PDB file of C-alpha atoms and ligand atoms in Angstrom:
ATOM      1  CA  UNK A   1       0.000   0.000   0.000  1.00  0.00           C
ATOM      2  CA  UNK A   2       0.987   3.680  -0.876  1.00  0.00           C
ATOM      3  CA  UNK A   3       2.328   5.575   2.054  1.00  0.00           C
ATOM      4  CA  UNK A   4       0.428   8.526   2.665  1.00  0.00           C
ATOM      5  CA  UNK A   5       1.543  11.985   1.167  1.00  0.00           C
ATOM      6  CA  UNK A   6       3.541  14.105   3.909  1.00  0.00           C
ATOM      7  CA  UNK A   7       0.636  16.620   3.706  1.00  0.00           C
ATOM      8  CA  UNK A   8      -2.140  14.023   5.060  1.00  0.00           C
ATOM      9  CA  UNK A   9      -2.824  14.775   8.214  1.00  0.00           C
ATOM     10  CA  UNK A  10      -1.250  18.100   8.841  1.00  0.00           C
ATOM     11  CA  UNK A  11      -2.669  21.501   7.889  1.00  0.00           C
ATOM     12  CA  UNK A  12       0.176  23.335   7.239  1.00  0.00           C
ATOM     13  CA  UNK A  13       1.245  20.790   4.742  1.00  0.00           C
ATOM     14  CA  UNK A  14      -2.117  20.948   3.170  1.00  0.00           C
ATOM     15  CA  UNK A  15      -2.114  24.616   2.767  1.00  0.00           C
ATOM     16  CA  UNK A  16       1.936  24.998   1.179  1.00  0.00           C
ATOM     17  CA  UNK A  17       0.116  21.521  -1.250  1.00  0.00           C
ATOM     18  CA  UNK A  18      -2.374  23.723  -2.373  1.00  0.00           C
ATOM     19  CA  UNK A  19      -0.457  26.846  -3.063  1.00  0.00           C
ATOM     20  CA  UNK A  20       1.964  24.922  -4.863  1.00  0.00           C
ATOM     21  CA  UNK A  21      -0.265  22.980  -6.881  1.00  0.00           C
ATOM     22  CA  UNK A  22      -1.540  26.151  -7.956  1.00  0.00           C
ATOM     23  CA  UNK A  23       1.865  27.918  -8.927  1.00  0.00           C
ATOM     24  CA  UNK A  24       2.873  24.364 -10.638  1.00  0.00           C
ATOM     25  CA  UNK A  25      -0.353  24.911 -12.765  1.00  0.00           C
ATOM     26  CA  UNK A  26      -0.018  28.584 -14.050  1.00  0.00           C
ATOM     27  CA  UNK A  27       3.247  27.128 -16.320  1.00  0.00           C
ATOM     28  CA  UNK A  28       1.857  23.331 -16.384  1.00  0.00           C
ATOM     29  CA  UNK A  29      -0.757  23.166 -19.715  1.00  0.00           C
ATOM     30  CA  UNK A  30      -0.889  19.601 -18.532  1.00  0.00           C
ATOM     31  CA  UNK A  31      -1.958  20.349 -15.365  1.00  0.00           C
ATOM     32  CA  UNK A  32      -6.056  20.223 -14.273  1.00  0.00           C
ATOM     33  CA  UNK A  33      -5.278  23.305 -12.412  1.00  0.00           C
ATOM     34  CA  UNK A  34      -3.869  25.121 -15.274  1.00  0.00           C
ATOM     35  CA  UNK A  35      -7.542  25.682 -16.607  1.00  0.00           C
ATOM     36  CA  UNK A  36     -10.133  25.758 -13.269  1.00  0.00           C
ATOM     37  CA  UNK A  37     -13.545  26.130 -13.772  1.00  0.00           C
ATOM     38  CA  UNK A  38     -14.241  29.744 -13.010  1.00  0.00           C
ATOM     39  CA  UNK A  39     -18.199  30.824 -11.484  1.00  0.00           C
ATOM     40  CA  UNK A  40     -19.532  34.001 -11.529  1.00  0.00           C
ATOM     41  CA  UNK A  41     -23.427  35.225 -10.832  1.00  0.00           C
ATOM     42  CA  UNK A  42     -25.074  36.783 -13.656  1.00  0.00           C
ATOM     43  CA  UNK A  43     -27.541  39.568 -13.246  1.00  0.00           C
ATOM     44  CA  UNK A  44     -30.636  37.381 -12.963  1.00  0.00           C
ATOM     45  CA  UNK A  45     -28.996  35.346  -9.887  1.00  0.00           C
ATOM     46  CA  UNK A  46     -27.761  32.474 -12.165  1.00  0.00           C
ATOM     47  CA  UNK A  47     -24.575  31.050 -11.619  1.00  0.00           C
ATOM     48  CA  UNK A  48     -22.410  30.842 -14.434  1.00  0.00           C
ATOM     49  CA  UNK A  49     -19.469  28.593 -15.223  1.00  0.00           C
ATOM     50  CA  UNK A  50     -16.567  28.460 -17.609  1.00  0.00           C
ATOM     51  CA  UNK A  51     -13.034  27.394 -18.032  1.00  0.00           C
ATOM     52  CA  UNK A  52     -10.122  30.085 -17.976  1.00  0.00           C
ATOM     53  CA  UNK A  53      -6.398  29.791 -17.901  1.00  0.00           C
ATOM     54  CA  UNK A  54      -4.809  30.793 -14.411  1.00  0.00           C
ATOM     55  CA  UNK A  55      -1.977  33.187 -14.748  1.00  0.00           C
ATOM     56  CA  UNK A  56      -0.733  33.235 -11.489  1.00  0.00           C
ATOM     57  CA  UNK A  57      -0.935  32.182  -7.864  1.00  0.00           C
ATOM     58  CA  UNK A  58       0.541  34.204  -5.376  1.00  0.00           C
ATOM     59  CA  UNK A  59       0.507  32.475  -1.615  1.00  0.00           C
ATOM     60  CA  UNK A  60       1.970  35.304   0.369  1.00  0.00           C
ATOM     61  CA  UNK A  61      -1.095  37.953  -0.939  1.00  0.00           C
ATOM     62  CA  UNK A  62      -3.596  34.602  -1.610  1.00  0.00           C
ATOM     63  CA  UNK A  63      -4.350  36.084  -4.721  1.00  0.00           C
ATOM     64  CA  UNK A  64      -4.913  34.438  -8.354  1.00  0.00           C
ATOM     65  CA  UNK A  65      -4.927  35.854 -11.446  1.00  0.00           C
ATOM     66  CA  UNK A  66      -7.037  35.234 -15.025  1.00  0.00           C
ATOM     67  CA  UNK A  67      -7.361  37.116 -18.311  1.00  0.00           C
ATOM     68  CA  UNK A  68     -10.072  37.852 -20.302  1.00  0.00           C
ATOM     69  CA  UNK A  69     -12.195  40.689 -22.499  1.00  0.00           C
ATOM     70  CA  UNK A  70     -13.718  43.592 -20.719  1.00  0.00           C
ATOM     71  CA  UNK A  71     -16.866  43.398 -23.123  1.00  0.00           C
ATOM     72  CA  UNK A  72     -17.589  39.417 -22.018  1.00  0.00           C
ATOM     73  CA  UNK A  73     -20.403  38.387 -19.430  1.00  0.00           C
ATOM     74  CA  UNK A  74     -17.686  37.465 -17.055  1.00  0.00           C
ATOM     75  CA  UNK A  75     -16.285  40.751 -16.419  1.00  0.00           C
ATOM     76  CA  UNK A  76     -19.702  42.490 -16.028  1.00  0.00           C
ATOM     77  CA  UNK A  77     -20.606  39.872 -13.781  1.00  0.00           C
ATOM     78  CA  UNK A  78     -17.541  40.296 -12.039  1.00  0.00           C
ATOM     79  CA  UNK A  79     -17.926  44.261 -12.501  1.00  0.00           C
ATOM     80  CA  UNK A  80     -21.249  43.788 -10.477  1.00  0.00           C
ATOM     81  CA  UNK A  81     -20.864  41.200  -7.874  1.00  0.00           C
ATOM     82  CA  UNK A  82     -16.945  41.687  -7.126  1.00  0.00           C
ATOM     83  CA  UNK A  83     -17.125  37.824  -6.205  1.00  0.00           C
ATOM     84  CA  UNK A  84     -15.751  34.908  -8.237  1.00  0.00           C
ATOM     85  CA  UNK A  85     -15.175  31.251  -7.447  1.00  0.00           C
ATOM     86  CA  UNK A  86     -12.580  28.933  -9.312  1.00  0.00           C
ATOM     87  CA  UNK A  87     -12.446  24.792  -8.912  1.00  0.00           C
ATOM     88  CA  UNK A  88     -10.474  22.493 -10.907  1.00  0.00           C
ATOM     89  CA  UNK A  89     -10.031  18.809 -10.125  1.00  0.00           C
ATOM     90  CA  UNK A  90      -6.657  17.289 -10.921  1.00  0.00           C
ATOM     91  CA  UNK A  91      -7.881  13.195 -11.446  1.00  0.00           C
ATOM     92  CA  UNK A  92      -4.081  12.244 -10.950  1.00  0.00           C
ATOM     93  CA  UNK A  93      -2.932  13.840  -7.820  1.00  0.00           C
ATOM     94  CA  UNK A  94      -6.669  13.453  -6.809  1.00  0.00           C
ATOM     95  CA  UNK A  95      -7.198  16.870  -5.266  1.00  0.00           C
ATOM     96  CA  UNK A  96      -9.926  19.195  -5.951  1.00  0.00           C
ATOM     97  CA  UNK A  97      -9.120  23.086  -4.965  1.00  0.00           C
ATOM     98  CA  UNK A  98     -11.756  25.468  -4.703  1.00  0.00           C
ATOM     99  CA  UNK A  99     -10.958  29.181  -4.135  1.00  0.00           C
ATOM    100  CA  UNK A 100     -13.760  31.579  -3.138  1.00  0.00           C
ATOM    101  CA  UNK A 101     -12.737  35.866  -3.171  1.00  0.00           C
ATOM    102  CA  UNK A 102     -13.531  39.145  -3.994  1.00  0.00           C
ATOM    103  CA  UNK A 103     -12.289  39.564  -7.858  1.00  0.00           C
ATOM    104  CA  UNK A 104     -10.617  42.975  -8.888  1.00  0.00           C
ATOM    105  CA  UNK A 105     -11.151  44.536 -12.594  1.00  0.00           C
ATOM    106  CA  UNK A 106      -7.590  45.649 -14.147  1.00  0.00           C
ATOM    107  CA  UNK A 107      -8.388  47.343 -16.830  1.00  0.00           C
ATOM    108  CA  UNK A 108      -6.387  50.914 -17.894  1.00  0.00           C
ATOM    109  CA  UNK A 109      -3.398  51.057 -15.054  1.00  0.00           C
ATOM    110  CA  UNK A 110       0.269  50.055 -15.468  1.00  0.00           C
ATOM    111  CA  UNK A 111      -0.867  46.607 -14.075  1.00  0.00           C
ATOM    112  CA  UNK A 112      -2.834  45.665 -16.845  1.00  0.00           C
ATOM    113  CA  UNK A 113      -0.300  47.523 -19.660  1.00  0.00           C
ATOM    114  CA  UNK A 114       2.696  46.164 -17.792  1.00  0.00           C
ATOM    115  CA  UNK A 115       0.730  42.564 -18.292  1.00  0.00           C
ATOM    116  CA  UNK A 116      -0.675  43.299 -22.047  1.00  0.00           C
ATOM    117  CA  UNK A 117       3.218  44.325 -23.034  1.00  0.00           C
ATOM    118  CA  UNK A 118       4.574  40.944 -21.719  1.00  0.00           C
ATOM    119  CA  UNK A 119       1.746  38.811 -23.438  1.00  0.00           C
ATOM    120  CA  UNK A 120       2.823  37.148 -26.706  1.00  0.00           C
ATOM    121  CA  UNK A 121       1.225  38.564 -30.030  1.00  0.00           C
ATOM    122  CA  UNK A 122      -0.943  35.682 -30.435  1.00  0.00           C
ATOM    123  CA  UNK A 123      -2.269  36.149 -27.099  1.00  0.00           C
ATOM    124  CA  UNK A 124      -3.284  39.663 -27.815  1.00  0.00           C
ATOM    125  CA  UNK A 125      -5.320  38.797 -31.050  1.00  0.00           C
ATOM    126  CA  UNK A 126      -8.195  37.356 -29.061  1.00  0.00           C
ATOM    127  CA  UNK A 127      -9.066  40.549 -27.412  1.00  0.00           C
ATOM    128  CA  UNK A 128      -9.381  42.325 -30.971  1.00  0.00           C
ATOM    129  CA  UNK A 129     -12.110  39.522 -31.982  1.00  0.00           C
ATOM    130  CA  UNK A 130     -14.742  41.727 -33.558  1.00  0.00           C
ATOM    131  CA  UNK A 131     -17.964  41.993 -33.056  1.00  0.00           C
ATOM    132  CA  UNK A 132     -17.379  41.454 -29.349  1.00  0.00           C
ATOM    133  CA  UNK A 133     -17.694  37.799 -27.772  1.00  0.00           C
ATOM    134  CA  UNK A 134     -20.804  36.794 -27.144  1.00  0.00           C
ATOM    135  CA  UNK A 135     -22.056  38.176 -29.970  1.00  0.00           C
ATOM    136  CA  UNK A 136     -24.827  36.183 -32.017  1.00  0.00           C
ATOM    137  CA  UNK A 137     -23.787  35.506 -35.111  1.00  0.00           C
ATOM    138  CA  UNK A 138     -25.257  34.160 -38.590  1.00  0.00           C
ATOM    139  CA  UNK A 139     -22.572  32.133 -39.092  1.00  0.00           C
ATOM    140  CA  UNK A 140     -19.970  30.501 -37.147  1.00  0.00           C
ATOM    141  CA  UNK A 141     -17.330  32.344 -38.937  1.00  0.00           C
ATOM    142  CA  UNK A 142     -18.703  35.526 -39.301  1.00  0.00           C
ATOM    143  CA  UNK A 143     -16.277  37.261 -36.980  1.00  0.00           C
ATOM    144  CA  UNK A 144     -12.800  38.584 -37.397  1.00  0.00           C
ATOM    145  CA  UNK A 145      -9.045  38.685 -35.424  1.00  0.00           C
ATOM    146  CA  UNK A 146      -6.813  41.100 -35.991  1.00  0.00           C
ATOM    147  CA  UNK A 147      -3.256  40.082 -38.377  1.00  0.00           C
ATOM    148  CA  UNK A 148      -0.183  39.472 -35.995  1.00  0.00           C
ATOM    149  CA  UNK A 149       0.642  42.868 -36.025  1.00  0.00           C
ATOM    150  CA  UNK A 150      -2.930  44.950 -36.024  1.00  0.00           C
ATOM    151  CA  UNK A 151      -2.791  42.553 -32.567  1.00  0.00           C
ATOM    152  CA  UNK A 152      -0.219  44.729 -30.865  1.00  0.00           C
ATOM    153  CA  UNK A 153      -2.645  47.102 -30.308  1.00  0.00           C
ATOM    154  CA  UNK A 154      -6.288  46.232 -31.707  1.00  0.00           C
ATOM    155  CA  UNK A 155      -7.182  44.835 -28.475  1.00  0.00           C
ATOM    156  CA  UNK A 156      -5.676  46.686 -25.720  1.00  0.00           C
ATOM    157  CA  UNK A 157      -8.792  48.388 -24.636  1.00  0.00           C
ATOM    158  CA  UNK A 158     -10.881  44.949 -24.469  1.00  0.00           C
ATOM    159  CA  UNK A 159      -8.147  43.217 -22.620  1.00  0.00           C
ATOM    160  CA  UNK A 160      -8.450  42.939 -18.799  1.00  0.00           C
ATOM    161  CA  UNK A 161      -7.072  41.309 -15.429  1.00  0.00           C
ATOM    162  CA  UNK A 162      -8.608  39.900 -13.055  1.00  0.00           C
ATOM    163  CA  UNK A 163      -7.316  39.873  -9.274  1.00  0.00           C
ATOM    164  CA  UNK A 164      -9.050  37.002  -7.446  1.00  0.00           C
ATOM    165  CA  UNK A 165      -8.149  37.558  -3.623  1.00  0.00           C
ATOM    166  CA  UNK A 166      -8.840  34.354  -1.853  1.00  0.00           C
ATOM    167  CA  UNK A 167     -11.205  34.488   0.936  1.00  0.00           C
ATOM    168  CA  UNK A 168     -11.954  30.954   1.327  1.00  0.00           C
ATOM    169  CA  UNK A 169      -9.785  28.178   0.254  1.00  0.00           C
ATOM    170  CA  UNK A 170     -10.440  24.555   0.130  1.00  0.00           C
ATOM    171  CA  UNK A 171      -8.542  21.299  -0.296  1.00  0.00           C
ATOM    172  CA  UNK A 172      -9.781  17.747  -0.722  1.00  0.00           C
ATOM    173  CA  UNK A 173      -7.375  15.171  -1.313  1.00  0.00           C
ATOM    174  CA  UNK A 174      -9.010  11.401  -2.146  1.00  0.00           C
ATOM    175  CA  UNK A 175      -7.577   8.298  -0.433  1.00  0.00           C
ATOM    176  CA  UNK A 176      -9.986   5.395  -0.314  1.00  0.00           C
ATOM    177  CA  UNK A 177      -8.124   5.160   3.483  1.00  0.00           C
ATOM    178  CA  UNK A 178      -9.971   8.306   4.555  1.00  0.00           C
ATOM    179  CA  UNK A 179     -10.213  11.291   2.315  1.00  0.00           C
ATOM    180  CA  UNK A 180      -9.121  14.363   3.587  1.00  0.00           C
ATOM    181  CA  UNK A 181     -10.790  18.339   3.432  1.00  0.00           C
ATOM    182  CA  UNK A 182      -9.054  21.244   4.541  1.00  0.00           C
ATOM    183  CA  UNK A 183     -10.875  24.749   4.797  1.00  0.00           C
ATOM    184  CA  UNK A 184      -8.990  27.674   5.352  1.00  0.00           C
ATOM    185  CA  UNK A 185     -10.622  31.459   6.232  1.00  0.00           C
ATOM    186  CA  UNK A 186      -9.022  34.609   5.426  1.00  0.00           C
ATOM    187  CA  UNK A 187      -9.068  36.547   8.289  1.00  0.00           C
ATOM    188  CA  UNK A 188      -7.046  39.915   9.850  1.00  0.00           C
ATOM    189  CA  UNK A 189      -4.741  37.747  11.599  1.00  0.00           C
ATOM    190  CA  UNK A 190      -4.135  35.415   8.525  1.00  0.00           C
ATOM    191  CA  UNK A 191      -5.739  32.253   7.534  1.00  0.00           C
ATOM    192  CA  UNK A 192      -8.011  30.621  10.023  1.00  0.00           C
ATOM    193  CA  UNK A 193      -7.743  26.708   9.424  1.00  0.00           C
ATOM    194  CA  UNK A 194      -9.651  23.666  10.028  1.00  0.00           C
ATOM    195  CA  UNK A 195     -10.400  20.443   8.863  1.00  0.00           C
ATOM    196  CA  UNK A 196     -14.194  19.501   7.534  1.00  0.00           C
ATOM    197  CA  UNK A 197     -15.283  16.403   7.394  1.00  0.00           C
ATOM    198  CA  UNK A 198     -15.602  15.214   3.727  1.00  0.00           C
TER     199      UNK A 198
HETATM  200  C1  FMN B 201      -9.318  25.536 -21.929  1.00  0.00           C
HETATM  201  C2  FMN B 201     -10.018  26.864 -21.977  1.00  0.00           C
HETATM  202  C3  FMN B 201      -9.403  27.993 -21.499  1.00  0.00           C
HETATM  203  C4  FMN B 201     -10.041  29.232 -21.545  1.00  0.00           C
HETATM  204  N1  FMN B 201      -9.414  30.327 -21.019  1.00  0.00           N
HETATM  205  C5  FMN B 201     -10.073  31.505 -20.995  1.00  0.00           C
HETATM  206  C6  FMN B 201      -9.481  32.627 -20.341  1.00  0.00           C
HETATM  207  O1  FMN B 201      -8.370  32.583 -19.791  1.00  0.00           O
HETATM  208  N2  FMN B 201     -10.179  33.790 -20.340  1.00  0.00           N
HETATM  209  C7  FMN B 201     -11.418  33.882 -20.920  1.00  0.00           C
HETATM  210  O2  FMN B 201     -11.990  34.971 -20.861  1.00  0.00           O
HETATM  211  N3  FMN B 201     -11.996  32.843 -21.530  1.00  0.00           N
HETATM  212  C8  FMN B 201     -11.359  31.654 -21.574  1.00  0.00           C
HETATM  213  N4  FMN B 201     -11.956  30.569 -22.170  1.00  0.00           N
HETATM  214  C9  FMN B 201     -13.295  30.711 -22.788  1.00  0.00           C
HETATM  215  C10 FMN B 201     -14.355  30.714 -21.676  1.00  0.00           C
HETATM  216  O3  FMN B 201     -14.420  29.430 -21.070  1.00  0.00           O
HETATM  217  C11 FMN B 201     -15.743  31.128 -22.170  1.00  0.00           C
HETATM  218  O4  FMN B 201     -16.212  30.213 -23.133  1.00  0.00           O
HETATM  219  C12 FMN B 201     -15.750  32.520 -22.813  1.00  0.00           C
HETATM  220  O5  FMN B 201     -14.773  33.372 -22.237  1.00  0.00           O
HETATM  221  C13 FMN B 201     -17.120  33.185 -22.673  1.00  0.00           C
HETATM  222  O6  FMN B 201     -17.438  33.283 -21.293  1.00  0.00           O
HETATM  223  P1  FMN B 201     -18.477  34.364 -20.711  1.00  0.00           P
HETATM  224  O7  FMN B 201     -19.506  34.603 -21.776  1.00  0.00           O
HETATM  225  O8  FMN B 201     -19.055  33.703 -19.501  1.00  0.00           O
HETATM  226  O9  FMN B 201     -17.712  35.606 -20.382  1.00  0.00           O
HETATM  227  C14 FMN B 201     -11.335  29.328 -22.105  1.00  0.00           C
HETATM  228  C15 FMN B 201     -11.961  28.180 -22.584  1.00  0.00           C
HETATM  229  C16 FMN B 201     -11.319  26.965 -22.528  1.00  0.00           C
HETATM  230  C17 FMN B 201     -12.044  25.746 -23.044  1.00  0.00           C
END
């Protein structure tokens, strides 16, 4: 039998697992947690769900970070509610991590343009997508992306960060010996931490 992971029954473990699990997944494209499930509200109350690439997780603030276009329905949601949520399940390590914050638009400061300037050209050329996503369409392909180099700039003003500061963060590991679930609580002192039973 598989000894346990050093992070089993110890908290502190769990919480430097999770964080790290997290960094490992803004630069692994393999990893579950490079693409987590992001929720939102929408104006009628719904909750809304979609994928997004994670662009970085940074323990010491417990803040993550996504991209995406200021005109979508995820950044008016998240315009309106200033909540998010993100979950991803990674099937190998068998963890699930769900993150639950207040979510920051970055939209015209030096944070975004310091961000925009380091993103490859490719990257860029989504934001130009005209008309705007969402849009309904006749066709499938009736929409257009700027050329390589239009992409430079064509979608700067569409293109926006999102800040997700953690508020709640949870961990559940599966082992068919016991699973484990780990919540932690931002609070002024730092995280407040506790196991729940699974
Ligand atoms: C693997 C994957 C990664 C994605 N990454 C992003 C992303 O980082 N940002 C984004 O805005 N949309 C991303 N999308 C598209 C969204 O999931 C969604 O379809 C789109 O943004 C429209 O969402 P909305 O109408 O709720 O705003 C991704 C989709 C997939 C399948």
């Amino acid at each position: 039998m598989a000894e346990f992971p050093p992070f089993y029954d110890n908290l502190a473990a769990c919480h430097v697992e999770l964080w790290q699990r997290l960094k490992d997944g803004v630069t692994d494209r393999d990893s579950a947690f490079h693409t987590p499930a992001l929720a939102t509200i929408d104006p009628h109350g719904r909750p809304q769900v979609r994928a997004v690439v994670l662009r970085d997780a940074d323990r010491a603030a417990g803040t993550l970070r996504f991209h995406c276009d200021r005109r979508s329905e995820k950044a008016a949601e998240i315009a309106t509610t200033r909540t998010a949520a993100l979950q991803a399940y990674d099937r190998d390590a068998k963890m699930q991590i769900r993150v639950d914050g207040t979510a920051e638009l970055h939209t015209d400061g030096w944070f975004a343009e310091s961000i925009w300037t380091q993103a490859q050209p490719m990257s860029r050329a989504v934001y130009g997508i005209a008309p705007g996503p969402g849009t309904a369409l006749p066709n499938g392909g009736d929409y257009t992306l700027p050329d390589r180099d239009e992409a430079i700039l064509a979608g700067r003003e569409n293109f926006c960060v999102v800040v997700l500061r953690a508020e709640r963060l949870e961990f559940l590991y599966l082992d068919r010996r016991g699973h484990r679930r780990a919540l932690w609580l931002r609070s002024e002192a730092g995280w407040v931490e506790t196991w729940l039973a699974p």
